[in-house]
């Protein structure tokens, strides 16, 4: 079974600074996807960024980028120019190709301070 | 608009009173899942469905039932709720484009969540 580990229960960052959230996972699969989801106080689950394991290039979405290290099974999220609206719980998730369901980490609560 | 509709959003019930949380998606996704979210534990999978009439247990299935009679609906049933089932529940639907279908994105869409309290 796949496991996803987020070792930082809470983090904080000053507005406009950069922060990196860590995620490691354990799998014997070769084809899979990794995701970062954001959960603001509204509880809504919002997709931040997606990475396909067969792609070597790291995914980027505006201020959000990942550092995907397949051999190390590491998938960290970097948020640049942090904004107050980035304050949320962030979940790292793993999806095996052909399954459609996800395994989640325990989450990292990020607070952006003004 | 592509969406997953989950109802109700809030529910307070008593121990032993059967309840159903509904989930419906309008994206023709083959995969649907139920998760529960508890502090410090993230989202844990309760049940999973690969398609109509095909369901599988997740990591925490005890005390829950599901059915997938139609592709769009995936209700979660608690036959005899207990206080340890107090939690935040999410339904999700997803598709998997694989490497051979660049026209589709692999992602999961989530319902708005159901806050269930069992007293």
JSON list of C-alpha atoms in Angstrom, two decimals:
[
{"chain": "A", "resi": 1, "resn": "UNK", "atom": "CA", "xyz": [0.00, 0.00, 0.00]},
{"chain": "A", "resi": 2, "resn": "UNK", "atom": "CA", "xyz": [1.11, 3.51, -0.68]},
{"chain": "A", "resi": 3, "resn": "UNK", "atom": "CA", "xyz": [1.84, 5.88, 2.19]},
{"chain": "A", "resi": 4, "resn": "UNK", "atom": "CA", "xyz": [2.26, 9.62, 2.12]},
{"chain": "A", "resi": 5, "resn": "UNK", "atom": "CA", "xyz": [4.13, 11.49, 4.85]},
{"chain": "A", "resi": 6, "resn": "UNK", "atom": "CA", "xyz": [4.06, 15.19, 5.60]},
{"chain": "A", "resi": 7, "resn": "UNK", "atom": "CA", "xyz": [6.48, 15.81, 8.44]},
{"chain": "A", "resi": 8, "resn": "UNK", "atom": "CA", "xyz": [5.58, 19.44, 9.11]},
{"chain": "A", "resi": 9, "resn": "UNK", "atom": "CA", "xyz": [2.24, 19.73, 10.95]},
{"chain": "A", "resi": 10, "resn": "UNK", "atom": "CA", "xyz": [2.45, 23.52, 11.03]},
{"chain": "A", "resi": 11, "resn": "UNK", "atom": "CA", "xyz": [4.45, 26.20, 9.28]},
{"chain": "A", "resi": 12, "resn": "UNK", "atom": "CA", "xyz": [4.38, 29.96, 9.06]},
{"chain": "A", "resi": 13, "resn": "UNK", "atom": "CA", "xyz": [5.84, 32.47, 6.63]},
{"chain": "A", "resi": 14, "resn": "UNK", "atom": "CA", "xyz": [5.89, 36.22, 6.26]},
{"chain": "A", "resi": 15, "resn": "UNK", "atom": "CA", "xyz": [3.87, 37.74, 3.49]},
{"chain": "A", "resi": 16, "resn": "UNK", "atom": "CA", "xyz": [5.89, 38.02, 0.23]},
{"chain": "A", "resi": 17, "resn": "UNK", "atom": "CA", "xyz": [8.43, 35.43, 1.41]},
{"chain": "A", "resi": 18, "resn": "UNK", "atom": "CA", "xyz": [8.98, 31.92, 0.07]},
{"chain": "A", "resi": 19, "resn": "UNK", "atom": "CA", "xyz": [8.08, 28.73, 1.88]},
{"chain": "A", "resi": 20, "resn": "UNK", "atom": "CA", "xyz": [8.59, 25.05, 1.08]},
{"chain": "A", "resi": 21, "resn": "UNK", "atom": "CA", "xyz": [6.30, 22.26, 2.28]},
{"chain": "A", "resi": 22, "resn": "UNK", "atom": "CA", "xyz": [7.72, 18.75, 2.38]},
{"chain": "A", "resi": 23, "resn": "UNK", "atom": "CA", "xyz": [6.16, 15.48, 1.30]},
{"chain": "A", "resi": 24, "resn": "UNK", "atom": "CA", "xyz": [7.57, 11.99, 0.94]},
{"chain": "A", "resi": 25, "resn": "UNK", "atom": "CA", "xyz": [5.80, 8.89, -0.25]},
{"chain": "A", "resi": 26, "resn": "UNK", "atom": "CA", "xyz": [6.36, 5.20, -0.44]},
{"chain": "A", "resi": 27, "resn": "UNK", "atom": "CA", "xyz": [5.35, 3.10, -3.43]},
{"chain": "A", "resi": 28, "resn": "UNK", "atom": "CA", "xyz": [6.56, 0.28, -5.61]},
{"chain": "A", "resi": 29, "resn": "UNK", "atom": "CA", "xyz": [4.62, 1.64, -8.59]},
{"chain": "A", "resi": 30, "resn": "UNK", "atom": "CA", "xyz": [6.29, 3.30, -11.54]},
{"chain": "A", "resi": 31, "resn": "UNK", "atom": "CA", "xyz": [3.27, 5.10, -13.04]},
{"chain": "A", "resi": 32, "resn": "UNK", "atom": "CA", "xyz": [1.49, 7.46, -10.72]},
{"chain": "A", "resi": 33, "resn": "UNK", "atom": "CA", "xyz": [0.50, 11.04, -10.06]},
{"chain": "A", "resi": 34, "resn": "UNK", "atom": "CA", "xyz": [1.21, 13.38, -7.19]},
{"chain": "A", "resi": 35, "resn": "UNK", "atom": "CA", "xyz": [-0.89, 16.33, -6.12]},
{"chain": "A", "resi": 36, "resn": "UNK", "atom": "CA", "xyz": [-0.95, 19.21, -3.71]},
{"chain": "A", "resi": 37, "resn": "UNK", "atom": "CA", "xyz": [-4.39, 20.26, -2.50]},
{"chain": "A", "resi": 38, "resn": "UNK", "atom": "CA", "xyz": [-5.22, 23.38, -0.54]},
{"chain": "A", "resi": 39, "resn": "UNK", "atom": "CA", "xyz": [-7.99, 23.44, 2.07]},
{"chain": "A", "resi": 40, "resn": "UNK", "atom": "CA", "xyz": [-8.89, 26.94, 3.29]},
{"chain": "A", "resi": 41, "resn": "UNK", "atom": "CA", "xyz": [-11.22, 27.49, 6.27]},
{"chain": "A", "resi": 42, "resn": "UNK", "atom": "CA", "xyz": [-14.17, 27.00, 3.92]},
{"chain": "A", "resi": 43, "resn": "UNK", "atom": "CA", "xyz": [-13.17, 23.28, 3.88]},
{"chain": "A", "resi": 44, "resn": "UNK", "atom": "CA", "xyz": [-13.21, 23.19, 0.09]},
{"chain": "A", "resi": 45, "resn": "UNK", "atom": "CA", "xyz": [-10.50, 20.99, -1.45]},
{"chain": "A", "resi": 46, "resn": "UNK", "atom": "CA", "xyz": [-8.72, 22.99, -4.15]},
{"chain": "A", "resi": 47, "resn": "UNK", "atom": "CA", "xyz": [-6.16, 21.50, -6.53]},
{"chain": "A", "resi": 48, "resn": "UNK", "atom": "CA", "xyz": [-2.94, 23.51, -6.38]},
{"chain": "A", "resi": 49, "resn": "UNK", "atom": "CA", "xyz": [-0.63, 21.54, -8.63]},
{"chain": "A", "resi": 50, "resn": "UNK", "atom": "CA", "xyz": [-0.24, 18.12, -10.25]},
{"chain": "A", "resi": 51, "resn": "UNK", "atom": "CA", "xyz": [2.83, 16.11, -11.25]},
{"chain": "A", "resi": 52, "resn": "UNK", "atom": "CA", "xyz": [2.90, 13.04, -13.46]},
{"chain": "A", "resi": 53, "resn": "UNK", "atom": "CA", "xyz": [5.62, 10.62, -12.42]},
{"chain": "A", "resi": 54, "resn": "UNK", "atom": "CA", "xyz": [6.71, 9.88, -15.98]},
{"chain": "A", "resi": 55, "resn": "UNK", "atom": "CA", "xyz": [7.53, 13.55, -16.54]},
{"chain": "A", "resi": 56, "resn": "UNK", "atom": "CA", "xyz": [10.96, 14.63, -15.37]},
{"chain": "A", "resi": 57, "resn": "UNK", "atom": "CA", "xyz": [10.16, 18.32, -15.59]},
{"chain": "A", "resi": 58, "resn": "UNK", "atom": "CA", "xyz": [8.86, 19.82, -12.37]},
{"chain": "A", "resi": 59, "resn": "UNK", "atom": "CA", "xyz": [5.35, 21.23, -12.55]},
{"chain": "A", "resi": 60, "resn": "UNK", "atom": "CA", "xyz": [4.71, 24.93, -12.01]},
{"chain": "A", "resi": 61, "resn": "UNK", "atom": "CA", "xyz": [1.52, 26.93, -11.60]},
{"chain": "A", "resi": 62, "resn": "UNK", "atom": "CA", "xyz": [2.13, 30.65, -11.22]},
{"chain": "A", "resi": 63, "resn": "UNK", "atom": "CA", "xyz": [3.61, 31.14, -7.71]},
{"chain": "A", "resi": 64, "resn": "UNK", "atom": "CA", "xyz": [3.49, 27.42, -6.96]},
{"chain": "A", "resi": 65, "resn": "UNK", "atom": "CA", "xyz": [6.14, 24.95, -8.03]},
{"chain": "A", "resi": 66, "resn": "UNK", "atom": "CA", "xyz": [7.24, 21.48, -7.01]},
{"chain": "A", "resi": 67, "resn": "UNK", "atom": "CA", "xyz": [10.54, 19.72, -6.58]},
{"chain": "A", "resi": 68, "resn": "UNK", "atom": "CA", "xyz": [9.85, 16.16, -7.68]},
{"chain": "A", "resi": 69, "resn": "UNK", "atom": "CA", "xyz": [12.62, 13.69, -6.87]},
{"chain": "A", "resi": 70, "resn": "UNK", "atom": "CA", "xyz": [11.35, 10.32, -8.10]},
{"chain": "A", "resi": 71, "resn": "UNK", "atom": "CA", "xyz": [14.28, 8.24, -6.88]},
{"chain": "A", "resi": 72, "resn": "UNK", "atom": "CA", "xyz": [14.09, 9.80, -3.43]},
{"chain": "A", "resi": 73, "resn": "UNK", "atom": "CA", "xyz": [10.26, 9.64, -3.47]},
{"chain": "A", "resi": 74, "resn": "UNK", "atom": "CA", "xyz": [10.06, 13.26, -2.50]},
{"chain": "A", "resi": 75, "resn": "UNK", "atom": "CA", "xyz": [7.55, 15.86, -3.67]},
{"chain": "A", "resi": 76, "resn": "UNK", "atom": "CA", "xyz": [7.91, 19.28, -2.05]},
{"chain": "A", "resi": 77, "resn": "UNK", "atom": "CA", "xyz": [5.79, 22.36, -2.75]},
{"chain": "A", "resi": 78, "resn": "UNK", "atom": "CA", "xyz": [7.34, 25.80, -3.00]},
{"chain": "A", "resi": 79, "resn": "UNK", "atom": "CA", "xyz": [5.15, 28.85, -2.63]},
{"chain": "A", "resi": 80, "resn": "UNK", "atom": "CA", "xyz": [6.79, 32.08, -3.79]},
{"chain": "A", "resi": 81, "resn": "UNK", "atom": "CA", "xyz": [5.67, 35.59, -2.89]},
{"chain": "A", "resi": 82, "resn": "UNK", "atom": "CA", "xyz": [3.35, 34.21, -0.20]},
{"chain": "A", "resi": 83, "resn": "UNK", "atom": "CA", "xyz": [0.00, 35.94, 0.13]},
{"chain": "A", "resi": 84, "resn": "UNK", "atom": "CA", "xyz": [-2.44, 36.11, 3.03]},
{"chain": "A", "resi": 85, "resn": "UNK", "atom": "CA", "xyz": [-4.88, 34.06, 0.96]},
{"chain": "A", "resi": 86, "resn": "UNK", "atom": "CA", "xyz": [-2.40, 31.19, 0.94]},
{"chain": "A", "resi": 87, "resn": "UNK", "atom": "CA", "xyz": [-3.21, 30.55, 4.60]},
{"chain": "A", "resi": 88, "resn": "UNK", "atom": "CA", "xyz": [-4.73, 27.06, 4.58]},
{"chain": "A", "resi": 89, "resn": "UNK", "atom": "CA", "xyz": [-4.15, 23.39, 5.22]},
{"chain": "A", "resi": 90, "resn": "UNK", "atom": "CA", "xyz": [-2.11, 21.77, 2.46]},
{"chain": "A", "resi": 91, "resn": "UNK", "atom": "CA", "xyz": [-2.36, 18.10, 1.63]},
{"chain": "A", "resi": 92, "resn": "UNK", "atom": "CA", "xyz": [0.01, 16.04, -0.45]},
{"chain": "A", "resi": 93, "resn": "UNK", "atom": "CA", "xyz": [-1.68, 13.17, -2.30]},
{"chain": "A", "resi": 94, "resn": "UNK", "atom": "CA", "xyz": [-0.69, 10.12, -4.36]},
{"chain": "A", "resi": 95, "resn": "UNK", "atom": "CA", "xyz": [-2.75, 8.48, -7.10]},
{"chain": "A", "resi": 96, "resn": "UNK", "atom": "CA", "xyz": [-1.73, 5.25, -8.77]},
{"chain": "A", "resi": 97, "resn": "UNK", "atom": "CA", "xyz": [-2.26, 5.16, -12.52]},
{"chain": "A", "resi": 98, "resn": "UNK", "atom": "CA", "xyz": [-5.45, 3.33, -13.42]},
{"chain": "A", "resi": 99, "resn": "UNK", "atom": "CA", "xyz": [-6.94, 3.56, -9.91]},
{"chain": "A", "resi": 100, "resn": "UNK", "atom": "CA", "xyz": [-8.44, 7.01, -9.57]},
{"chain": "A", "resi": 101, "resn": "UNK", "atom": "CA", "xyz": [-8.39, 7.08, -5.79]},
{"chain": "A", "resi": 102, "resn": "UNK", "atom": "CA", "xyz": [-5.92, 8.92, -3.63]},
{"chain": "A", "resi": 103, "resn": "UNK", "atom": "CA", "xyz": [-3.77, 8.48, -0.56]},
{"chain": "A", "resi": 104, "resn": "UNK", "atom": "CA", "xyz": [-3.23, 11.63, 1.47]},
{"chain": "A", "resi": 105, "resn": "UNK", "atom": "CA", "xyz": [-0.67, 12.88, 3.92]},
{"chain": "A", "resi": 106, "resn": "UNK", "atom": "CA", "xyz": [-1.71, 14.21, 7.32]},
{"chain": "A", "resi": 107, "resn": "UNK", "atom": "CA", "xyz": [-1.49, 17.80, 6.10]},
{"chain": "A", "resi": 108, "resn": "UNK", "atom": "CA", "xyz": [0.54, 20.92, 6.85]},
{"chain": "A", "resi": 109, "resn": "UNK", "atom": "CA", "xyz": [-1.20, 23.96, 8.28]},
{"chain": "A", "resi": 110, "resn": "UNK", "atom": "CA", "xyz": [0.36, 27.05, 6.70]},
{"chain": "A", "resi": 111, "resn": "UNK", "atom": "CA", "xyz": [-0.11, 30.51, 8.14]},
{"chain": "A", "resi": 112, "resn": "UNK", "atom": "CA", "xyz": [0.97, 33.56, 6.17]},
{"chain": "A", "resi": 113, "resn": "UNK", "atom": "CA", "xyz": [1.67, 36.49, 8.49]},
{"chain": "A", "resi": 114, "resn": "UNK", "atom": "CA", "xyz": [1.29, 40.12, 7.43]},
{"chain": "B", "resi": 1, "resn": "UNK", "atom": "CA", "xyz": [-20.30, 23.54, -14.54]},
{"chain": "B", "resi": 2, "resn": "UNK", "atom": "CA", "xyz": [-18.28, 20.49, -13.52]},
{"chain": "B", "resi": 3, "resn": "UNK", "atom": "CA", "xyz": [-19.06, 19.64, -9.94]},
{"chain": "B", "resi": 4, "resn": "UNK", "atom": "CA", "xyz": [-19.51, 17.07, -7.22]},
{"chain": "B", "resi": 5, "resn": "UNK", "atom": "CA", "xyz": [-22.62, 17.69, -5.15]},
{"chain": "B", "resi": 6, "resn": "UNK", "atom": "CA", "xyz": [-22.67, 16.31, -1.65]},
{"chain": "B", "resi": 7, "resn": "UNK", "atom": "CA", "xyz": [-25.56, 16.55, 0.80]},
{"chain": "B", "resi": 8, "resn": "UNK", "atom": "CA", "xyz": [-26.17, 17.42, 3.53]},
{"chain": "B", "resi": 9, "resn": "UNK", "atom": "CA", "xyz": [-23.35, 19.78, 4.47]},
{"chain": "B", "resi": 10, "resn": "UNK", "atom": "CA", "xyz": [-24.07, 19.50, 8.18]},
{"chain": "B", "resi": 11, "resn": "UNK", "atom": "CA", "xyz": [-25.77, 16.71, 10.07]},
{"chain": "B", "resi": 12, "resn": "UNK", "atom": "CA", "xyz": [-26.26, 16.01, 13.76]},
{"chain": "B", "resi": 13, "resn": "UNK", "atom": "CA", "xyz": [-27.73, 12.63, 14.58]},
{"chain": "B", "resi": 14, "resn": "UNK", "atom": "CA", "xyz": [-28.07, 10.18, 17.43]},
{"chain": "B", "resi": 15, "resn": "UNK", "atom": "CA", "xyz": [-26.30, 6.89, 17.90]},
{"chain": "B", "resi": 16, "resn": "UNK", "atom": "CA", "xyz": [-27.92, 4.07, 15.95]},
{"chain": "B", "resi": 17, "resn": "UNK", "atom": "CA", "xyz": [-30.11, 6.13, 13.63]},
{"chain": "B", "resi": 18, "resn": "UNK", "atom": "CA", "xyz": [-29.42, 5.14, 10.04]},
{"chain": "B", "resi": 19, "resn": "UNK", "atom": "CA", "xyz": [-28.35, 7.92, 7.70]},
{"chain": "B", "resi": 20, "resn": "UNK", "atom": "CA", "xyz": [-27.28, 8.43, 4.11]},
{"chain": "B", "resi": 21, "resn": "UNK", "atom": "CA", "xyz": [-24.97, 11.07, 2.70]},
{"chain": "B", "resi": 22, "resn": "UNK", "atom": "CA", "xyz": [-25.56, 11.57, -1.00]},
{"chain": "B", "resi": 23, "resn": "UNK", "atom": "CA", "xyz": [-22.93, 12.29, -3.65]},
{"chain": "B", "resi": 24, "resn": "UNK", "atom": "CA", "xyz": [-23.49, 13.06, -7.31]},
{"chain": "B", "resi": 25, "resn": "UNK", "atom": "CA", "xyz": [-21.10, 14.08, -10.09]},
{"chain": "B", "resi": 26, "resn": "UNK", "atom": "CA", "xyz": [-21.86, 15.48, -13.54]},
{"chain": "B", "resi": 27, "resn": "UNK", "atom": "CA", "xyz": [-18.53, 14.76, -15.26]},
{"chain": "B", "resi": 28, "resn": "UNK", "atom": "CA", "xyz": [-19.11, 11.14, -16.28]},
{"chain": "B", "resi": 29, "resn": "UNK", "atom": "CA", "xyz": [-16.13, 10.10, -14.16]},
{"chain": "B", "resi": 30, "resn": "UNK", "atom": "CA", "xyz": [-15.59, 6.42, -13.71]},
{"chain": "B", "resi": 31, "resn": "UNK", "atom": "CA", "xyz": [-13.92, 6.63, -10.31]},
{"chain": "B", "resi": 32, "resn": "UNK", "atom": "CA", "xyz": [-15.58, 7.80, -7.11]},
{"chain": "B", "resi": 33, "resn": "UNK", "atom": "CA", "xyz": [-14.41, 7.69, -3.49]},
{"chain": "B", "resi": 34, "resn": "UNK", "atom": "CA", "xyz": [-15.42, 8.54, 0.03]},
{"chain": "B", "resi": 35, "resn": "UNK", "atom": "CA", "xyz": [-12.98, 9.94, 2.57]},
{"chain": "B", "resi": 36, "resn": "UNK", "atom": "CA", "xyz": [-13.16, 11.02, 6.16]},
{"chain": "B", "resi": 37, "resn": "UNK", "atom": "CA", "xyz": [-10.99, 13.80, 7.52]},
{"chain": "B", "resi": 38, "resn": "UNK", "atom": "CA", "xyz": [-9.89, 13.86, 11.14]},
{"chain": "B", "resi": 39, "resn": "UNK", "atom": "CA", "xyz": [-7.37, 16.22, 12.80]},
{"chain": "B", "resi": 40, "resn": "UNK", "atom": "CA", "xyz": [-3.81, 15.02, 12.44]},
{"chain": "B", "resi": 41, "resn": "UNK", "atom": "CA", "xyz": [-4.80, 12.12, 10.19]},
{"chain": "B", "resi": 42, "resn": "UNK", "atom": "CA", "xyz": [-5.48, 13.81, 6.87]},
{"chain": "B", "resi": 43, "resn": "UNK", "atom": "CA", "xyz": [-8.06, 12.25, 4.59]},
{"chain": "B", "resi": 44, "resn": "UNK", "atom": "CA", "xyz": [-8.51, 8.51, 4.87]},
{"chain": "B", "resi": 45, "resn": "UNK", "atom": "CA", "xyz": [-10.32, 6.48, 2.27]},
{"chain": "B", "resi": 46, "resn": "UNK", "atom": "CA", "xyz": [-13.51, 4.74, 3.34]},
{"chain": "B", "resi": 47, "resn": "UNK", "atom": "CA", "xyz": [-14.71, 3.17, 0.08]},
{"chain": "B", "resi": 48, "resn": "UNK", "atom": "CA", "xyz": [-13.85, 3.39, -3.55]},
{"chain": "B", "resi": 49, "resn": "UNK", "atom": "CA", "xyz": [-15.66, 2.60, -6.80]},
{"chain": "B", "resi": 50, "resn": "UNK", "atom": "CA", "xyz": [-14.06, 1.98, -10.18]},
{"chain": "B", "resi": 51, "resn": "UNK", "atom": "CA", "xyz": [-17.37, 1.99, -12.03]},
{"chain": "B", "resi": 52, "resn": "UNK", "atom": "CA", "xyz": [-21.02, 1.00, -11.78]},
{"chain": "B", "resi": 53, "resn": "UNK", "atom": "CA", "xyz": [-21.53, -1.99, -9.47]},
{"chain": "B", "resi": 54, "resn": "UNK", "atom": "CA", "xyz": [-17.79, -2.15, -8.70]},
{"chain": "B", "resi": 55, "resn": "UNK", "atom": "CA", "xyz": [-16.81, -1.07, -5.19]},
{"chain": "B", "resi": 56, "resn": "UNK", "atom": "CA", "xyz": [-13.87, -1.80, -2.92]},
{"chain": "B", "resi": 57, "resn": "UNK", "atom": "CA", "xyz": [-13.02, -1.18, 0.71]},
{"chain": "B", "resi": 58, "resn": "UNK", "atom": "CA", "xyz": [-10.59, 1.55, 1.55]},
{"chain": "B", "resi": 59, "resn": "UNK", "atom": "CA", "xyz": [-8.53, 1.96, 4.70]},
{"chain": "B", "resi": 60, "resn": "UNK", "atom": "CA", "xyz": [-11.37, 2.59, 7.18]},
{"chain": "B", "resi": 61, "resn": "UNK", "atom": "CA", "xyz": [-14.53, 0.84, 5.88]},
{"chain": "B", "resi": 62, "resn": "UNK", "atom": "CA", "xyz": [-15.92, -0.47, 9.18]},
{"chain": "B", "resi": 63, "resn": "UNK", "atom": "CA", "xyz": [-19.39, 0.88, 9.92]},
{"chain": "B", "resi": 64, "resn": "UNK", "atom": "CA", "xyz": [-19.99, 2.17, 6.39]},
{"chain": "B", "resi": 65, "resn": "UNK", "atom": "CA", "xyz": [-21.72, 0.91, 3.26]},
{"chain": "B", "resi": 66, "resn": "UNK", "atom": "CA", "xyz": [-21.80, 2.24, -0.29]},
{"chain": "B", "resi": 67, "resn": "UNK", "atom": "CA", "xyz": [-23.53, 1.45, -3.55]},
{"chain": "B", "resi": 68, "resn": "UNK", "atom": "CA", "xyz": [-22.91, 2.44, -7.17]},
{"chain": "B", "resi": 69, "resn": "UNK", "atom": "CA", "xyz": [-26.06, 1.69, -9.12]},
{"chain": "B", "resi": 70, "resn": "UNK", "atom": "CA", "xyz": [-25.58, 4.62, -11.48]},
{"chain": "B", "resi": 71, "resn": "UNK", "atom": "CA", "xyz": [-22.37, 6.16, -12.71]},
{"chain": "B", "resi": 72, "resn": "UNK", "atom": "CA", "xyz": [-23.16, 9.62, -11.34]},
{"chain": "B", "resi": 73, "resn": "UNK", "atom": "CA", "xyz": [-24.23, 8.66, -7.78]},
{"chain": "B", "resi": 74, "resn": "UNK", "atom": "CA", "xyz": [-22.26, 7.16, -4.92]},
{"chain": "B", "resi": 75, "resn": "UNK", "atom": "CA", "xyz": [-24.12, 7.39, -1.60]},
{"chain": "B", "resi": 76, "resn": "UNK", "atom": "CA", "xyz": [-22.47, 6.68, 1.75]},
{"chain": "B", "resi": 77, "resn": "UNK", "atom": "CA", "xyz": [-24.64, 4.79, 4.24]},
{"chain": "B", "resi": 78, "resn": "UNK", "atom": "CA", "xyz": [-24.14, 4.58, 7.98]},
{"chain": "B", "resi": 79, "resn": "UNK", "atom": "CA", "xyz": [-26.45, 1.79, 9.14]},
{"chain": "B", "resi": 80, "resn": "UNK", "atom": "CA", "xyz": [-25.90, 2.37, 12.86]},
{"chain": "B", "resi": 81, "resn": "UNK", "atom": "CA", "xyz": [-23.81, 5.48, 13.45]},
{"chain": "B", "resi": 82, "resn": "UNK", "atom": "CA", "xyz": [-21.60, 5.69, 16.51]},
{"chain": "B", "resi": 83, "resn": "UNK", "atom": "CA", "xyz": [-19.81, 8.69, 18.08]},
{"chain": "B", "resi": 84, "resn": "UNK", "atom": "CA", "xyz": [-16.45, 7.57, 16.62]},
{"chain": "B", "resi": 85, "resn": "UNK", "atom": "CA", "xyz": [-17.90, 8.30, 13.19]},
{"chain": "B", "resi": 86, "resn": "UNK", "atom": "CA", "xyz": [-18.12, 11.98, 14.02]},
{"chain": "B", "resi": 87, "resn": "UNK", "atom": "CA", "xyz": [-15.96, 13.49, 11.31]},
{"chain": "B", "resi": 88, "resn": "UNK", "atom": "CA", "xyz": [-15.76, 15.58, 8.16]},
{"chain": "B", "resi": 89, "resn": "UNK", "atom": "CA", "xyz": [-16.64, 13.52, 5.09]},
{"chain": "B", "resi": 90, "resn": "UNK", "atom": "CA", "xyz": [-15.71, 14.14, 1.48]},
{"chain": "B", "resi": 91, "resn": "UNK", "atom": "CA", "xyz": [-16.89, 12.54, -1.71]},
{"chain": "B", "resi": 92, "resn": "UNK", "atom": "CA", "xyz": [-14.61, 12.73, -4.74]},
{"chain": "B", "resi": 93, "resn": "UNK", "atom": "CA", "xyz": [-14.81, 11.75, -8.37]},
{"chain": "B", "resi": 94, "resn": "UNK", "atom": "CA", "xyz": [-11.88, 11.39, -10.69]},
{"chain": "B", "resi": 95, "resn": "UNK", "atom": "CA", "xyz": [-10.64, 10.38, -14.07]},
{"chain": "B", "resi": 96, "resn": "UNK", "atom": "CA", "xyz": [-7.28, 9.07, -15.16]},
{"chain": "B", "resi": 97, "resn": "UNK", "atom": "CA", "xyz": [-6.04, 10.17, -18.53]},
{"chain": "B", "resi": 98, "resn": "UNK", "atom": "CA", "xyz": [-2.96, 7.99, -18.43]},
{"chain": "B", "resi": 99, "resn": "UNK", "atom": "CA", "xyz": [-0.16, 8.73, -20.82]},
{"chain": "B", "resi": 100, "resn": "UNK", "atom": "CA", "xyz": [-2.18, 7.91, -23.93]},
{"chain": "B", "resi": 101, "resn": "UNK", "atom": "CA", "xyz": [-4.91, 10.52, -23.71]},
{"chain": "B", "resi": 102, "resn": "UNK", "atom": "CA", "xyz": [-3.39, 14.01, -23.59]},
{"chain": "B", "resi": 103, "resn": "UNK", "atom": "CA", "xyz": [-6.81, 15.56, -24.03]},
{"chain": "B", "resi": 104, "resn": "UNK", "atom": "CA", "xyz": [-7.85, 14.73, -20.47]},
{"chain": "B", "resi": 105, "resn": "UNK", "atom": "CA", "xyz": [-6.39, 15.73, -17.17]},
{"chain": "B", "resi": 106, "resn": "UNK", "atom": "CA", "xyz": [-5.92, 13.34, -14.31]},
{"chain": "B", "resi": 107, "resn": "UNK", "atom": "CA", "xyz": [-7.40, 14.91, -11.24]},
{"chain": "B", "resi": 108, "resn": "UNK", "atom": "CA", "xyz": [-10.00, 14.51, -8.54]},
{"chain": "B", "resi": 109, "resn": "UNK", "atom": "CA", "xyz": [-12.92, 16.79, -7.84]},
{"chain": "B", "resi": 110, "resn": "UNK", "atom": "CA", "xyz": [-14.28, 17.02, -4.32]},
{"chain": "B", "resi": 111, "resn": "UNK", "atom": "CA", "xyz": [-17.67, 17.74, -2.88]},
{"chain": "B", "resi": 112, "resn": "UNK", "atom": "CA", "xyz": [-18.12, 20.54, -0.36]},
{"chain": "B", "resi": 113, "resn": "UNK", "atom": "CA", "xyz": [-17.85, 18.16, 2.60]},
{"chain": "B", "resi": 114, "resn": "UNK", "atom": "CA", "xyz": [-20.33, 16.93, 5.20]},
{"chain": "B", "resi": 115, "resn": "UNK", "atom": "CA", "xyz": [-19.74, 17.69, 8.85]},
{"chain": "B", "resi": 116, "resn": "UNK", "atom": "CA", "xyz": [-21.30, 14.78, 10.73]},
{"chain": "B", "resi": 117, "resn": "UNK", "atom": "CA", "xyz": [-21.78, 14.73, 14.49]},
{"chain": "B", "resi": 118, "resn": "UNK", "atom": "CA", "xyz": [-23.07, 11.59, 16.19]},
{"chain": "B", "resi": 119, "resn": "UNK", "atom": "CA", "xyz": [-24.23, 12.07, 19.78]}
]
